[in-house]
PDB file of C-alpha atoms in Angstrom:
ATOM      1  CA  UNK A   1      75.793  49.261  96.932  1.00  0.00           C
ATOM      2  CA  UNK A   2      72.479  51.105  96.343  1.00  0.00           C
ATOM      3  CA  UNK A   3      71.788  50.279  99.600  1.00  0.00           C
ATOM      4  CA  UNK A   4      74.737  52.287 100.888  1.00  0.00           C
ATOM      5  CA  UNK A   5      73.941  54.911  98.933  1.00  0.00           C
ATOM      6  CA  UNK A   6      69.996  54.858 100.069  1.00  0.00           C
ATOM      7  CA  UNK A   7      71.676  55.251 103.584  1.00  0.00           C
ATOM      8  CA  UNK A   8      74.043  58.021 102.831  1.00  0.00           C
ATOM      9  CA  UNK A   9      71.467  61.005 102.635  1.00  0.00           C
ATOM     10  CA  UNK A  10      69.806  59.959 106.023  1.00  0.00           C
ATOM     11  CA  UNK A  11      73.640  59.679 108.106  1.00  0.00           C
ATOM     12  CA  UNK A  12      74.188  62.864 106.755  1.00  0.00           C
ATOM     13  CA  UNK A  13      71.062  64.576 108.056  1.00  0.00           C
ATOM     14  CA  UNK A  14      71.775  62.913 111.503  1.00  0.00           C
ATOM     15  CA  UNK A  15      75.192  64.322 111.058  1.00  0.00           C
ATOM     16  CA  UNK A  16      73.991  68.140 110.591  1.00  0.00           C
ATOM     17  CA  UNK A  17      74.279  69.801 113.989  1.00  0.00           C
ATOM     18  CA  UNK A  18      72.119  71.880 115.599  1.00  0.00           C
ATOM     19  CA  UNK A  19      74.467  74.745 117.305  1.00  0.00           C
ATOM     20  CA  UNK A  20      73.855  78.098 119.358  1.00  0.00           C
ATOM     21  CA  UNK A  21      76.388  80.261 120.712  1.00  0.00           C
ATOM     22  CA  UNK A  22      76.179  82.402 124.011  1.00  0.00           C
ATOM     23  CA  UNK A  23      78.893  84.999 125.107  1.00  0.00           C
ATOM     24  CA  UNK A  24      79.423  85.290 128.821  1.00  0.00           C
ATOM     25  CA  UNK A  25      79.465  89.144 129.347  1.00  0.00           C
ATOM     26  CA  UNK A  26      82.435  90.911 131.493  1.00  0.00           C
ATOM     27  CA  UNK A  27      79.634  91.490 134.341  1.00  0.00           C
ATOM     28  CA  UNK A  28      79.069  87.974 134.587  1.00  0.00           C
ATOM     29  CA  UNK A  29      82.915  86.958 134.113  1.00  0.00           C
ATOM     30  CA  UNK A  30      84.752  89.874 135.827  1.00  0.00           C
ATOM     31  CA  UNK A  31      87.825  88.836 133.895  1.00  0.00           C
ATOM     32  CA  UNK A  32      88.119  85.405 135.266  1.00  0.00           C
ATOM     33  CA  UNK A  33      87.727  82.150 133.574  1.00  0.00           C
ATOM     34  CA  UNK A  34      87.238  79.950 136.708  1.00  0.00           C
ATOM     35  CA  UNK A  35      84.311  82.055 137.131  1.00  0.00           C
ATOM     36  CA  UNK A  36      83.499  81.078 133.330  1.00  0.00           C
ATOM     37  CA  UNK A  37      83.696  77.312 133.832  1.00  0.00           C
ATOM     38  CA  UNK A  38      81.797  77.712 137.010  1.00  0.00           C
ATOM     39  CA  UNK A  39      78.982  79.323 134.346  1.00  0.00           C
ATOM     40  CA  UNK A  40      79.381  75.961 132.382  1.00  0.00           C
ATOM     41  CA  UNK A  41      79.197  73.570 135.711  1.00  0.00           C
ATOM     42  CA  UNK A  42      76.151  75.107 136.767  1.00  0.00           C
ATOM     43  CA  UNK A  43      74.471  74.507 133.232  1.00  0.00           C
ATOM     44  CA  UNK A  44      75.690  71.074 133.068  1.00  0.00           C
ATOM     45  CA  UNK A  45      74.051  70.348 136.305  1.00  0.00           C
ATOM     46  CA  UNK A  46      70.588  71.365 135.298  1.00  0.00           C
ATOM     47  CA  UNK A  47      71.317  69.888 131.936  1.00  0.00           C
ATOM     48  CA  UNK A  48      69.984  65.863 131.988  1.00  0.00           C
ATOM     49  CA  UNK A  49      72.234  63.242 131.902  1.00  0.00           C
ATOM     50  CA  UNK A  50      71.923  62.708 127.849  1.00  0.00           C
ATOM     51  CA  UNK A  51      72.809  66.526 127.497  1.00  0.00           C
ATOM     52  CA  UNK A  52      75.523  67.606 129.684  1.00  0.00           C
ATOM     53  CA  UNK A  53      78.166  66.800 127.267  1.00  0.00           C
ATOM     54  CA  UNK A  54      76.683  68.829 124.267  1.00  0.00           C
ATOM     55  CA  UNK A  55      77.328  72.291 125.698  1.00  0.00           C
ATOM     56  CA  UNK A  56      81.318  73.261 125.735  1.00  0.00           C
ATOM     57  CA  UNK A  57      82.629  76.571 126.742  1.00  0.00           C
ATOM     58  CA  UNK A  58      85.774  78.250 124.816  1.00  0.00           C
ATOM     59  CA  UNK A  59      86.985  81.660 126.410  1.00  0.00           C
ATOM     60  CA  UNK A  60      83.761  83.215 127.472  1.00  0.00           C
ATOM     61  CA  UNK A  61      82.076  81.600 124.467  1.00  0.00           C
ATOM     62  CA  UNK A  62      79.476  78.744 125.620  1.00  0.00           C
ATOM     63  CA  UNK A  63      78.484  76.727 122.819  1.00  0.00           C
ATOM     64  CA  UNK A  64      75.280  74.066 122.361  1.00  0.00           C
ATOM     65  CA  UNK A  65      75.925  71.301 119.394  1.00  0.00           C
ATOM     66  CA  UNK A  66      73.708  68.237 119.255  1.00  0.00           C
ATOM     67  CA  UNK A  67      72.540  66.010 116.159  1.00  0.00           C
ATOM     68  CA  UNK A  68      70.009  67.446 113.623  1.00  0.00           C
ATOM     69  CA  UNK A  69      67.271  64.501 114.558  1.00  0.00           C
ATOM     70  CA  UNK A  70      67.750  65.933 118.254  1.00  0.00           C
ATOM     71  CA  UNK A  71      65.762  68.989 117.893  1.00  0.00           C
ATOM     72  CA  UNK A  72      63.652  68.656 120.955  1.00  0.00           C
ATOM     73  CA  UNK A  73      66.459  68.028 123.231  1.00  0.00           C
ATOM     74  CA  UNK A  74      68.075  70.922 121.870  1.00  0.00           C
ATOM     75  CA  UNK A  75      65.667  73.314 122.402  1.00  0.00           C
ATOM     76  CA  UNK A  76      65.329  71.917 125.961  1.00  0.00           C
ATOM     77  CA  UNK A  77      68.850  72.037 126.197  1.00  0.00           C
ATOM     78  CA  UNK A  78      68.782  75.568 124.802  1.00  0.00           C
ATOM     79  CA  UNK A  79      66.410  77.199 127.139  1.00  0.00           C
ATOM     80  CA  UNK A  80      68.003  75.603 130.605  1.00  0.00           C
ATOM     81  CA  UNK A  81      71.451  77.362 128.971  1.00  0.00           C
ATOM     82  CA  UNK A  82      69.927  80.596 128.485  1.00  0.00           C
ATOM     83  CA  UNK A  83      68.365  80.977 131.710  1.00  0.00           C
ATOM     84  CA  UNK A  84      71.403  80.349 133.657  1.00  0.00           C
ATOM     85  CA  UNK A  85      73.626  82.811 131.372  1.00  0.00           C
ATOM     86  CA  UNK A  86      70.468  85.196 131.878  1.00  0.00           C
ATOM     87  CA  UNK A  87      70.497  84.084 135.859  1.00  0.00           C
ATOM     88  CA  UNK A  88      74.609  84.089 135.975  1.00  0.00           C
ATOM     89  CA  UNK A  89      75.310  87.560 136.980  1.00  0.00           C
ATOM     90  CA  UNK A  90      73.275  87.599 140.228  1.00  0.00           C
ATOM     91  CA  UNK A  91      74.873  84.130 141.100  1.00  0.00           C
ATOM     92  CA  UNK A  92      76.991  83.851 144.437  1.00  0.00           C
ATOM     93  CA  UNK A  93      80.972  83.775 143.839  1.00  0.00           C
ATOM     94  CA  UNK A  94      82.718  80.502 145.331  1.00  0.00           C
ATOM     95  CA  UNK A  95      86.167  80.845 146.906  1.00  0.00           C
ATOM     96  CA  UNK A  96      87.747  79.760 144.160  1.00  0.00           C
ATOM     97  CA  UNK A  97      86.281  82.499 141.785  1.00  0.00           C
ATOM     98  CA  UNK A  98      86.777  85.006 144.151  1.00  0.00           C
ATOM     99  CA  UNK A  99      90.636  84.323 144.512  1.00  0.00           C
ATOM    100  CA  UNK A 100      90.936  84.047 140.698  1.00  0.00           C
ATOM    101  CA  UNK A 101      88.939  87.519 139.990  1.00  0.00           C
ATOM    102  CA  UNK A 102      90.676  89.236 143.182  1.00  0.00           C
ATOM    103  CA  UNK A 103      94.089  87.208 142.474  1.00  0.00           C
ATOM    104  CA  UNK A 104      94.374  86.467 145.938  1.00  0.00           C
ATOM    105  CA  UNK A 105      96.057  83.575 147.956  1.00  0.00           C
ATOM    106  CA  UNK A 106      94.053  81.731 150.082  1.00  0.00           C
ATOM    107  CA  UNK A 107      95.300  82.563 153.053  1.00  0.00           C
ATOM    108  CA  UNK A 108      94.498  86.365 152.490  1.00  0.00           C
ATOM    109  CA  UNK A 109      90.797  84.796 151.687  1.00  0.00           C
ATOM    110  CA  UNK A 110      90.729  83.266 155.153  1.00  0.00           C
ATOM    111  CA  UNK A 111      92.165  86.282 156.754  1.00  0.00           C
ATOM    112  CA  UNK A 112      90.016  89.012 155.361  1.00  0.00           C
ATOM    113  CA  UNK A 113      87.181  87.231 155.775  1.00  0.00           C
ATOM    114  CA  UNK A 114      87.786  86.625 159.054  1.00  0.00           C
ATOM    115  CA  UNK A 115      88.194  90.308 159.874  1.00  0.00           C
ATOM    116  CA  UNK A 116      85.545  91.458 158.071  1.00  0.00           C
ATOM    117  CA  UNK A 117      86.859  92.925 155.172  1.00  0.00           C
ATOM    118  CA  UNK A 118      85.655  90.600 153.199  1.00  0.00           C
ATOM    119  CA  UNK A 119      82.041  90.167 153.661  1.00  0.00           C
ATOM    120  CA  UNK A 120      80.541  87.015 153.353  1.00  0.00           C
ATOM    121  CA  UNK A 121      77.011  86.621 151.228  1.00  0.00           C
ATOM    122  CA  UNK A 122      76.680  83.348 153.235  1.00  0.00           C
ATOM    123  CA  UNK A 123      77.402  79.880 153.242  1.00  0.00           C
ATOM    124  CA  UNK A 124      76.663  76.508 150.745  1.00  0.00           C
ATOM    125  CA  UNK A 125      77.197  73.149 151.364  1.00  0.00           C
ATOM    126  CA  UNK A 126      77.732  70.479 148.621  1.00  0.00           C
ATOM    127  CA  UNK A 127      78.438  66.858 148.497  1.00  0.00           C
ATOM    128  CA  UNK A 128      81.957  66.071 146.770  1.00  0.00           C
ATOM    129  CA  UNK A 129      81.607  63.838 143.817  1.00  0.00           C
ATOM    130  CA  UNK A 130      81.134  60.397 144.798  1.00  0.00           C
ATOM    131  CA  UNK A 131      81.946  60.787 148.233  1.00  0.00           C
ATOM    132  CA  UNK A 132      79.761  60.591 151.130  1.00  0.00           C
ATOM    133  CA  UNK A 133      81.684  63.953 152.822  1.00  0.00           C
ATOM    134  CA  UNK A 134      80.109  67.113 152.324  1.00  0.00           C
ATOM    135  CA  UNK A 135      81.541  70.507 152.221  1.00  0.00           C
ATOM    136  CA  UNK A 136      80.554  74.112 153.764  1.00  0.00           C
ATOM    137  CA  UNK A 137      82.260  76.961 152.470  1.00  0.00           C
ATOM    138  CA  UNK A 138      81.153  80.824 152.455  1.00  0.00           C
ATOM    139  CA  UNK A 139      79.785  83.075 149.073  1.00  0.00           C
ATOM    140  CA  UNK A 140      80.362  86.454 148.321  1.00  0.00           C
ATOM    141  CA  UNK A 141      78.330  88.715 146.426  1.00  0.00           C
ATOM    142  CA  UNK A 142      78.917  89.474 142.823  1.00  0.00           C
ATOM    143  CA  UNK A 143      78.329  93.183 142.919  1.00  0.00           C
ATOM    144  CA  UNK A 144      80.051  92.949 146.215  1.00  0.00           C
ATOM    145  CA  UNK A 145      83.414  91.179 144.375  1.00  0.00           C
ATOM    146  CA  UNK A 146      82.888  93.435 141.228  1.00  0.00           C
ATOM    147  CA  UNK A 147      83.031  96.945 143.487  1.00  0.00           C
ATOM    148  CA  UNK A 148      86.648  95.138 145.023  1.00  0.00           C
ATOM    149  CA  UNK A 149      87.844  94.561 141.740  1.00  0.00           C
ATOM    150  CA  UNK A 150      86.862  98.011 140.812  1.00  0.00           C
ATOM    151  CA  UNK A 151      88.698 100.138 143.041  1.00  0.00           C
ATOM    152  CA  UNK A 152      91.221  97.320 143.686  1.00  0.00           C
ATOM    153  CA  UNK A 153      90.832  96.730 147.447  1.00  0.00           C
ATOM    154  CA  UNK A 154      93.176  93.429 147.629  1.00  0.00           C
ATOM    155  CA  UNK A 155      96.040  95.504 147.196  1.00  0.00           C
ATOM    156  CA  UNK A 156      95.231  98.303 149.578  1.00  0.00           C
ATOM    157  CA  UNK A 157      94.741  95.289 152.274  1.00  0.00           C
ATOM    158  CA  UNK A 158      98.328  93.878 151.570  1.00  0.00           C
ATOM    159  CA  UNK A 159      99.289  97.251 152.349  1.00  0.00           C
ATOM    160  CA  UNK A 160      97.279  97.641 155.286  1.00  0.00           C
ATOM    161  CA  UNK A 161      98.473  94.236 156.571  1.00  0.00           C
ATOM    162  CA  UNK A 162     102.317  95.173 155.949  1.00  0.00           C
ATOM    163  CA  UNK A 163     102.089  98.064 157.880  1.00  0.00           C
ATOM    164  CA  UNK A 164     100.171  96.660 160.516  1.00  0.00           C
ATOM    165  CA  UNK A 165     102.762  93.572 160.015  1.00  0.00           C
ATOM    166  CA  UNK A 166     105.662  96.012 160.614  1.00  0.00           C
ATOM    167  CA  UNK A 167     104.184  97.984 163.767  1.00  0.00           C
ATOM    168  CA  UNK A 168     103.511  94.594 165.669  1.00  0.00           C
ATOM    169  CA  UNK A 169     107.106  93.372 164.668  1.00  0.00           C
ATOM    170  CA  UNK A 170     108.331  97.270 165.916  1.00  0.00           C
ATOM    171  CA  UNK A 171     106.571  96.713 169.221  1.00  0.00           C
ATOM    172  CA  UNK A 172     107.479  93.125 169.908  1.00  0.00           C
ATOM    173  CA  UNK A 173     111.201  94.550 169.570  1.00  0.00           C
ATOM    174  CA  UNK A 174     110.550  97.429 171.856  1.00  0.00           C
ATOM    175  CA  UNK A 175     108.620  95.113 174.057  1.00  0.00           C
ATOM    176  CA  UNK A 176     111.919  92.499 174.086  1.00  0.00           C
ATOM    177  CA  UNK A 177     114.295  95.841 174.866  1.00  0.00           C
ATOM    178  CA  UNK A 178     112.407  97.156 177.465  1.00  0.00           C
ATOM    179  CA  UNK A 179     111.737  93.213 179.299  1.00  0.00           C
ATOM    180  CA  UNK A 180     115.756  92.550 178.969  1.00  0.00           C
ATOM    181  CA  UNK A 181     116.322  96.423 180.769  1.00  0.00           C
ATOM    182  CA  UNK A 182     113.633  95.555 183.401  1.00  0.00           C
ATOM    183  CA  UNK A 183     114.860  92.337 183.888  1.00  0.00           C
ATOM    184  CA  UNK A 184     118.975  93.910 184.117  1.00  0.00           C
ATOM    185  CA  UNK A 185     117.910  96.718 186.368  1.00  0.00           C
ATOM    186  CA  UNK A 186     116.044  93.945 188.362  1.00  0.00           C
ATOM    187  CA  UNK A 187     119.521  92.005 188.609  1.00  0.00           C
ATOM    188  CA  UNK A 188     121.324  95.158 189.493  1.00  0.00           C
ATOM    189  CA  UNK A 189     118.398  95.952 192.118  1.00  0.00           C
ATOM    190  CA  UNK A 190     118.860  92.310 193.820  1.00  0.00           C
ATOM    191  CA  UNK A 191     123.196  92.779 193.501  1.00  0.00           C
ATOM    192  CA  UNK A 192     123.299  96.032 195.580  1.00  0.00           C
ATOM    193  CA  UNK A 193     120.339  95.047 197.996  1.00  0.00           C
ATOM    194  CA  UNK A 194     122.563  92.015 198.726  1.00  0.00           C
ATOM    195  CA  UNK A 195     125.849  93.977 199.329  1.00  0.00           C
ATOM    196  CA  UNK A 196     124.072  95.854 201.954  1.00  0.00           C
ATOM    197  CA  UNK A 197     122.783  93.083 203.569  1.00  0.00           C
ATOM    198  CA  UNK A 198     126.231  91.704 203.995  1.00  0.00           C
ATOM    199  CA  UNK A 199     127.662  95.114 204.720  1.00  0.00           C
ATOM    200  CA  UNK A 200     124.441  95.630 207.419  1.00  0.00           C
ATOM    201  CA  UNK A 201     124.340  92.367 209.056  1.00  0.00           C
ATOM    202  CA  UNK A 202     125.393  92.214 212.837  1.00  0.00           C
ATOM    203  CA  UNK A 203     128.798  90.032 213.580  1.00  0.00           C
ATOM    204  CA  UNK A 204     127.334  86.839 215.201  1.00  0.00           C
ATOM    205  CA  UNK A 205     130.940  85.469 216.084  1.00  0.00           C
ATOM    206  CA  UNK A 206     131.451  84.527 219.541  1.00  0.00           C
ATOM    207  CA  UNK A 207     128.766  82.708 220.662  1.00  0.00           C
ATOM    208  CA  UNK A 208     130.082  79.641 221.890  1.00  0.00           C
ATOM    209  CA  UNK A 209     131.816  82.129 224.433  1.00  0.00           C
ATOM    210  CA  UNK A 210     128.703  83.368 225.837  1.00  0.00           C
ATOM    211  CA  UNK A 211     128.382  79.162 226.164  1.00  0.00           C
ATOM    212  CA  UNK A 212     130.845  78.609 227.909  1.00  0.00           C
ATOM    213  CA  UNK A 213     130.172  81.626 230.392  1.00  0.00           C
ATOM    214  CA  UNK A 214     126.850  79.562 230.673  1.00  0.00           C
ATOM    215  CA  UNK A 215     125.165  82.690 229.165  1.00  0.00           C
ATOM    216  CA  UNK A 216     122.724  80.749 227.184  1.00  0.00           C
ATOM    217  CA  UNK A 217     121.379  78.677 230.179  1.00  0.00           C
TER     218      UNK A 217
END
């Protein structure tokens, strides 16, 4: 018993946590909280192996908890998180985050980049976890994504692509009336050229009299 109790004030101690709190600011976030958890997976991946589950992340909140007797760890730990939260505005958006903070499909990803409107800050590759494939995808620029949010571009380009989506529909219908009237007049063209053909063409009856008058020989 006075063992147990010997042993109480030293589990205790081991049980006091060592905690510091970070808030992700709006700059860093831009509203979006797949952009928040790709804060947290960049921390956790310069975070060793021991650490990487200590640090959680609640709404833009990122917090750092380990045991008391883990002090040097901690601080570790604590310096690698406040670098990247220090780091995190200036780091490149991944499609994901961009169609989260834009609310975008990603089909209007794939089509704006392609066309320019969406400018691409270049490309990363990464290996998918514990697979041999790797994976290229383009970046975007966070000041870049921030101005688009800003001034709401996303929805000015679904409005730019419904108009343009209307006038291509409006031409392929004109260009489907006027092919069926070329292609009628056409028709009508080959009808009458053939009546006067028949109507024009000499009667060639009577030949086998010229035959028999030995014409032909």
């Amino acid at each position: 018993m006075s063992h147990h109790l010997c042993d109480m004030p030293k589990r205790e101690k081991d049980e006091i946590e060592l905690i510091r709190t970070w808030t992700l600011p709006a700059t860093v976030t831009m509203g979006s909280a797949v952009r928040a958890n790709g804060v947290l997976q960049e921390i956790q991946a310069r975070l060793p192996a021991i650490s990487k589950k200590s640090i959680s992340l609640e709404g833009v909140d990122l917090t750092l908890a380990m045991a008391a007797n883990e002090k040097t760890a901690f601080n570790a730990a604590a310096a690698i998180v406040a670098k990247v939260v220090a780091e995190a505005g200036a780091m490149p958006v991944i499609p994901r985050e961009i169609e989260d903070i834009l609310t975008i499909k990603t089909s209007e990803r794939h089509r704006w980049l392609a066309d320019g409107r969406l400018p691409s800050a270049g490309t990363r590759t990464v290996r998918l976890n514990g697979r041999a494939r790797q994976i290229t995808f383009h970046v975007f620029d966070p000041k870049v994504v921030e101005d688009l949010l800003d001034r709401g571009a996303a929805e000015e380009w679904r409005v730019e692509d419904a108009e343009a989506k209307a006038e291509k529909r409006q031409r392929a219908t004109y260009q489907a009336k006027l092919t069926r009237s070329l292609k009628k007049e056409a028709a009508k063209k080959s009808m009458t050229s053939e009546d006067g053909a028949k109507d024009s063409a000499p009667k060639l009856g009577g030949w086998e009299e010229f035959d028999v008058d030995g014409l032909l020989r």
